[in-house]
CSV table of C-alpha atoms in Angstrom, one decimal:
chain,number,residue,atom,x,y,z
A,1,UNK,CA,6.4,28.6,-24.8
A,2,UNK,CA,6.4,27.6,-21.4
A,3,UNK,CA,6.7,29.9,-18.1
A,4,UNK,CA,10.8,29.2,-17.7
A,5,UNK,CA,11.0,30.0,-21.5
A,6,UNK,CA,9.6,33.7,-20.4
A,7,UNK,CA,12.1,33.4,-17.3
A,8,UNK,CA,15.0,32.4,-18.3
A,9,UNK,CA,18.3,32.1,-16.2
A,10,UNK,CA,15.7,31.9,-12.6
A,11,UNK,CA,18.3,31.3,-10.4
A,12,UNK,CA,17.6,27.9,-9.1
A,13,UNK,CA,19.3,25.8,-6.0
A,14,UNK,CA,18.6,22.5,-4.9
A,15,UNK,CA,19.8,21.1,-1.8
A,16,UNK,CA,20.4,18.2,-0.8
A,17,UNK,CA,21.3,16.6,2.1
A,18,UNK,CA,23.6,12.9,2.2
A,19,UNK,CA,24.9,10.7,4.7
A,20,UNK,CA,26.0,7.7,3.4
A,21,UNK,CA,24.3,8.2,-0.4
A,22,UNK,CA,27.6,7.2,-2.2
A,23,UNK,CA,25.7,4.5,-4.2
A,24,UNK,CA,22.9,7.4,-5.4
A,25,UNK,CA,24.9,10.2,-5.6
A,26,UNK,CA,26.2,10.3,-9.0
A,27,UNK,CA,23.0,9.2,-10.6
A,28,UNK,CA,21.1,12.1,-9.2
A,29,UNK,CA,23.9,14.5,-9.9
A,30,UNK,CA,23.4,13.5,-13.4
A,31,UNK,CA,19.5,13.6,-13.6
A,32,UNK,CA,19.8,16.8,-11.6
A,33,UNK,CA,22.1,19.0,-13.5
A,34,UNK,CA,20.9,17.3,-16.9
A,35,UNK,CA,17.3,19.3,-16.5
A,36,UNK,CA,16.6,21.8,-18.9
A,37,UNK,CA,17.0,24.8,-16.2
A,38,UNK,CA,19.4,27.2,-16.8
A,39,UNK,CA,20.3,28.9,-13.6
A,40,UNK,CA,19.8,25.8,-11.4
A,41,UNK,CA,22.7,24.6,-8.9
A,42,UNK,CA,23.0,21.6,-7.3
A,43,UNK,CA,24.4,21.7,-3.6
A,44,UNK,CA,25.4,19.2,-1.6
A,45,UNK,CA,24.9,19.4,2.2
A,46,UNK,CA,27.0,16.2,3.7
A,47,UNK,CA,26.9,15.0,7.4
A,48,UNK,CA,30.7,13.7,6.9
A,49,UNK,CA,29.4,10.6,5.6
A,50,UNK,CA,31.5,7.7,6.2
A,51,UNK,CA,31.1,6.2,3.2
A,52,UNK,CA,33.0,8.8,1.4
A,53,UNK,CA,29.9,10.6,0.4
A,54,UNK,CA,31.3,13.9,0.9
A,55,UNK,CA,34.4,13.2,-0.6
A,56,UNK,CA,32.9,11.5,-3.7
A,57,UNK,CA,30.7,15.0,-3.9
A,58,UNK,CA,33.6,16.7,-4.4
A,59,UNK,CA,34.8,15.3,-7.2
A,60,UNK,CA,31.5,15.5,-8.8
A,61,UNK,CA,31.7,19.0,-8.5
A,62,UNK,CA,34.9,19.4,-9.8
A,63,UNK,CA,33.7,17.6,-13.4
A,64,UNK,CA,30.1,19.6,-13.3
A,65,UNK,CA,31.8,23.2,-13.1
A,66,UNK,CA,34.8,22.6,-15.4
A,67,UNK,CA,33.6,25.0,-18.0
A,68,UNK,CA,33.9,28.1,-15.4
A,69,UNK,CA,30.1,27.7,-14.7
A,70,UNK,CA,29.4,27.0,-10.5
A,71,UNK,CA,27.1,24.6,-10.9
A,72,UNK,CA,27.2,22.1,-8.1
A,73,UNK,CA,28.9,22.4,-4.4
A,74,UNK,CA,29.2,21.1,-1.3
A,75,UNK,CA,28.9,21.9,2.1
A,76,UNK,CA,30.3,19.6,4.8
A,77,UNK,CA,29.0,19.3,7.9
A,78,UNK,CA,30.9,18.0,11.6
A,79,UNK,CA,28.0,17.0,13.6
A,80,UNK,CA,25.2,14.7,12.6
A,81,UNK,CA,22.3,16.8,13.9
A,82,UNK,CA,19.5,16.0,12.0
A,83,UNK,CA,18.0,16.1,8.9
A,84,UNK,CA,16.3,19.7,9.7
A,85,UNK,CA,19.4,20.6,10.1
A,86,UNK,CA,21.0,20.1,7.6
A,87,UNK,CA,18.4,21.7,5.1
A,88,UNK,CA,18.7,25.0,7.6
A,89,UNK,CA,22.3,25.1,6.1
A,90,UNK,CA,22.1,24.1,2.8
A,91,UNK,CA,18.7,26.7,2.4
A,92,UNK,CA,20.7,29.5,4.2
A,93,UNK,CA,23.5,29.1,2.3
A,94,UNK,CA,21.5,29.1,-0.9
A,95,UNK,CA,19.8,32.4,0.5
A,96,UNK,CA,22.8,33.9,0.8
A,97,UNK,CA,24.3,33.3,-2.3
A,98,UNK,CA,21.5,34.6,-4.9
A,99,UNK,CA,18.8,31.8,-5.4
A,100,UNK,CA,15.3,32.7,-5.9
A,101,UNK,CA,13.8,29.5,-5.2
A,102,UNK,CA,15.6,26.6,-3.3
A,103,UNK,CA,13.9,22.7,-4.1
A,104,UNK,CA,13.9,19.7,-1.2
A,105,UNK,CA,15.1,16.9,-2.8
A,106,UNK,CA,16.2,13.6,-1.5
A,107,UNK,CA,19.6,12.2,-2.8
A,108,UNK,CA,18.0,8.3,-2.3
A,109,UNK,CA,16.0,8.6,-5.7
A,110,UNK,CA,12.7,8.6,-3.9
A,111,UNK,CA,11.8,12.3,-5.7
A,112,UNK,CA,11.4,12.4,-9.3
A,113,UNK,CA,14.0,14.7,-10.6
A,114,UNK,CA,11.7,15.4,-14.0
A,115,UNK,CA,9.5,17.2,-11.8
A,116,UNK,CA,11.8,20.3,-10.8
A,117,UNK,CA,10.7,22.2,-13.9
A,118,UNK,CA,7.2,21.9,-13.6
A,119,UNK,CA,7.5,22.7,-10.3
A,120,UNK,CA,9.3,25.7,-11.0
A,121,UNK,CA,7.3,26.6,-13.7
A,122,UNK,CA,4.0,26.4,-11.3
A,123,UNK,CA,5.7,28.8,-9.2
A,124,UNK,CA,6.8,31.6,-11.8
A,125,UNK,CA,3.3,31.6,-13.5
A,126,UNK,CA,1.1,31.3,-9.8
A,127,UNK,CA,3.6,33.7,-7.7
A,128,UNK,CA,3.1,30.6,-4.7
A,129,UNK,CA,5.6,30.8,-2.1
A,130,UNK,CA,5.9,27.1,-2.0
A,131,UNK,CA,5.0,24.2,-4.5
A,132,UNK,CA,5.0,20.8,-2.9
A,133,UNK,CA,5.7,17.5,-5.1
A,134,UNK,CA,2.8,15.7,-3.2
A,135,UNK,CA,1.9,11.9,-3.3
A,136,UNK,CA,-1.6,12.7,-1.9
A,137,UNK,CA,-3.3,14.6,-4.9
A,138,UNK,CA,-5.1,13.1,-7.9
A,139,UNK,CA,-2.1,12.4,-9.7
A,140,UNK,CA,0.2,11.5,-7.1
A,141,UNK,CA,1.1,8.1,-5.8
A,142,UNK,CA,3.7,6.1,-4.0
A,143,UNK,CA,5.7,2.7,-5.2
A,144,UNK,CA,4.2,-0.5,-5.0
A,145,UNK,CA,7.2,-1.8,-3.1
A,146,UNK,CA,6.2,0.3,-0.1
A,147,UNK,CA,4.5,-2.4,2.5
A,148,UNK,CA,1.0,-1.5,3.4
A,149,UNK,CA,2.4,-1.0,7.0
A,150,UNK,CA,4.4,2.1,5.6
A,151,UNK,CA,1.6,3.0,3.7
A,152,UNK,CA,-0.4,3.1,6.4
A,153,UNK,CA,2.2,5.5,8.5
A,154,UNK,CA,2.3,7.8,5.9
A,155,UNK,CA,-1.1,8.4,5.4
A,156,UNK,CA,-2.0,8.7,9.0
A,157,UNK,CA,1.0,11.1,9.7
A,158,UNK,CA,-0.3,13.2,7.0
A,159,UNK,CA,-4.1,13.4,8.6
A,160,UNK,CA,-2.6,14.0,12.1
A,161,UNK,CA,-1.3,16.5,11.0
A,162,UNK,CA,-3.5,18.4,8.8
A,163,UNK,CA,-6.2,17.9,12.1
A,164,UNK,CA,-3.9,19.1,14.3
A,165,UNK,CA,-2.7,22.1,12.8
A,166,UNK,CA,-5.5,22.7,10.5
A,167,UNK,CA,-3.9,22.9,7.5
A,168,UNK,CA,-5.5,22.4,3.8
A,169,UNK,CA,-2.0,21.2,2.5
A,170,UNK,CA,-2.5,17.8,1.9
A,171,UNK,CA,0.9,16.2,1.9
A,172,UNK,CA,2.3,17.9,4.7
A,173,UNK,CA,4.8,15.5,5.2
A,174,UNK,CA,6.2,15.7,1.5
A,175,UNK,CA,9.9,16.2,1.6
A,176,UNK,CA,9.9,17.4,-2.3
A,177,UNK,CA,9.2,20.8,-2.2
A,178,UNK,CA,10.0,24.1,-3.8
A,179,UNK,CA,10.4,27.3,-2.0
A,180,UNK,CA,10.7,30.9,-3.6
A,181,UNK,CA,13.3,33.1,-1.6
A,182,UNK,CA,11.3,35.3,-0.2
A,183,UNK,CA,9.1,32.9,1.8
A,184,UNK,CA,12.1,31.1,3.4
A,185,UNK,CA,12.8,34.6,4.5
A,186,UNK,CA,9.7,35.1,5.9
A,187,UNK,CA,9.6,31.9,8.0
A,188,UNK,CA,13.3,33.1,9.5
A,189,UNK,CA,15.0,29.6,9.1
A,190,UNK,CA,17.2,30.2,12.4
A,191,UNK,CA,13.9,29.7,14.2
A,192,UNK,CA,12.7,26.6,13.4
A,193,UNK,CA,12.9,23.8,16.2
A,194,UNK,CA,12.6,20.6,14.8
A,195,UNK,CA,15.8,18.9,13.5
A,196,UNK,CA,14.3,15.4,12.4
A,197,UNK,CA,11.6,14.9,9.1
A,198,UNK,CA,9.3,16.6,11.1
A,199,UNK,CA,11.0,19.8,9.9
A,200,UNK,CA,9.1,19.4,6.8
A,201,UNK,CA,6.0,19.9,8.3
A,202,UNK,CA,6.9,22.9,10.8
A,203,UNK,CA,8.6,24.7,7.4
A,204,UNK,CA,5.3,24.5,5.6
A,205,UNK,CA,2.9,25.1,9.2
A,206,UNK,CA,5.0,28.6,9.4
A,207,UNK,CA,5.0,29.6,5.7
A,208,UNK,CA,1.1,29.2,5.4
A,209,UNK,CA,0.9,31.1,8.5
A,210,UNK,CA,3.1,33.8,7.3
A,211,UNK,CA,0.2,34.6,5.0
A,212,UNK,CA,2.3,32.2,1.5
A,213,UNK,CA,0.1,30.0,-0.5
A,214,UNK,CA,1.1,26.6,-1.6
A,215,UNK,CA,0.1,24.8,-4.3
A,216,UNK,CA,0.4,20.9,-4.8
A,217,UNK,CA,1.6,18.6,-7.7
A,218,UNK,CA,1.3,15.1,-8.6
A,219,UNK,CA,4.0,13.0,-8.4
A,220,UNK,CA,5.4,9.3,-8.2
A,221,UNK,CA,7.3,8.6,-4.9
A,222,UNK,CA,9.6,6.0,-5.7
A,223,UNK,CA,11.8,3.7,-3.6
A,224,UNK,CA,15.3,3.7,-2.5
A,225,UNK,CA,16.8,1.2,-4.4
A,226,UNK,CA,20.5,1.6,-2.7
A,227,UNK,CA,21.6,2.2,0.5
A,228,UNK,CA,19.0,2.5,3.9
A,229,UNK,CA,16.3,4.2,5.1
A,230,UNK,CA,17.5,6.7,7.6
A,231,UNK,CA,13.7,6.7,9.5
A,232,UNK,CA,14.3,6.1,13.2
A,233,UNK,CA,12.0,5.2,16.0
A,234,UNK,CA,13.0,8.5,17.4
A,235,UNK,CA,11.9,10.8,14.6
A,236,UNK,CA,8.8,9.2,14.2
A,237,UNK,CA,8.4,10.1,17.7
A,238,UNK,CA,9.5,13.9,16.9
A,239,UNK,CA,6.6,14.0,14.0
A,240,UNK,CA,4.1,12.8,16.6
A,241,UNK,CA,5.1,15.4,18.9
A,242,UNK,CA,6.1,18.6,16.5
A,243,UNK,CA,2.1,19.6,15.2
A,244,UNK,CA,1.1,19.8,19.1
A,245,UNK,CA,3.9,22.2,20.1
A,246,UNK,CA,3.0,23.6,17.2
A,247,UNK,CA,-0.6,24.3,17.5
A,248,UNK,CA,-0.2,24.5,21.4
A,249,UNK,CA,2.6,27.3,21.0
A,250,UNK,CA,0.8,29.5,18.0
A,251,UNK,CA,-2.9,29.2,19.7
């Protein structure tokens, strides 16, 4: 018997954000809602996406909750604001409606859906405010079709980070994560400042300073294999900047 067997019915959402993930989307609405969790949800947070993303959401809602069970929505956004953002309004709103944890997930297939459970189930059994699908533990690794360049990036981001802000967690960049209500209270989502990927790391820098443990997991980051990578020079400027303010404004 494992921990969600003892739990059963943990209300579970995960957001996750889209602009322009027509080609992914109905794969990882399937893999999503096909887990073997029974209060999970799946919502949708879509930047008006114009390739139909948001539309095409829709009508994958509409054949996931045709037996009466709300499991998949969607929240459409006006304003293209950042990824931050968007995960401020898809969290909130999954606040507000009941869940006790909310998971990060990327809708490009990067994140491996199979790992929600035992994600969830670390959290039930430790009582961690936040479980983090990390590519940097024994266990963990990224695909081979990332260039060593990106690689590189990713590794350094991750150690400038962690020196900066002085953090144990050791992918602090990780985008998978899982988050139990009460810490995403804690942190006060309203008043985080950075709207870009370098949200993720701000999100975890205030939860370990609100006094939550995190615990990390192994897992296989894969790569897109439709649509774009929505990395910009500009937010790769924002991560560089974020752990400073950080540690300059929490000193």
């Amino acid at each position: 018997m494992t921990e969600l067997d003892r739990h059963p019915g943990v209300p579970v959402t995960v957001v996750m954000p889209t602009y322009n993930e027509a080609a992914n989307l109905p794969r990882m609405a399937e893999l999503v809602l096909g887990l073997p969790i029974d209060g999970l949800h799946l919502k949708i947070v879509d930047d008006s996406s114009p390739d139909g993303t948001g539309r095409l959401a829709e009508e994958l809602a509409e054949k996931y909750n045709w037996d009466g069970r709300r499991r998949m929505s969607v929240l459409h956004r006006t304003e293209k604001d950042g990824l931050g953002r968007a995960y401020v309004a898809g969290m909130s709103a999954a606040l507000e409606e009941g869940a006790a944890y909310v998971v990060q997930m990327d809708a490009d297939g990067s994140h491996p859906a199979e790992a929600v459970p035992r994600m969830l189930g670390t959290a039930v059994a430790s009582g961690v405010g936040l479980v983090v699908g990390s590519r940097y533990v024994e266990g963990g690794s990224l695909d081979e079709d990332w260039g060593m360049h990106r690689v590189l990036l990713s590794r350094f981001a991750n150690r400038y980070a962690r020196a900066v802000l002085g953090t144990k967690i050791r992918d602090i960049t990780a985008g998978f994560n899982l988050w139990s209500a009460a810490t995403l209270r804690d942190i006060d989502l309203a008043t985080l400042d950075s709207a870009g990927y370098s949200f993720q790391v701000e999100l975890k820098y205030k939860a370990v300073r609100a006094g939550h443990s995190a615990v990390e997991i192994p897992i296989r980051f894969e790569e897109r294999t439709e649509g774009v990578s929505k990395m910009t020079l500009r937010t790769q400027l924002e991560s560089a900047v974020v752990p400073i303010r950080l540690r300059l404004k929490h000193r």
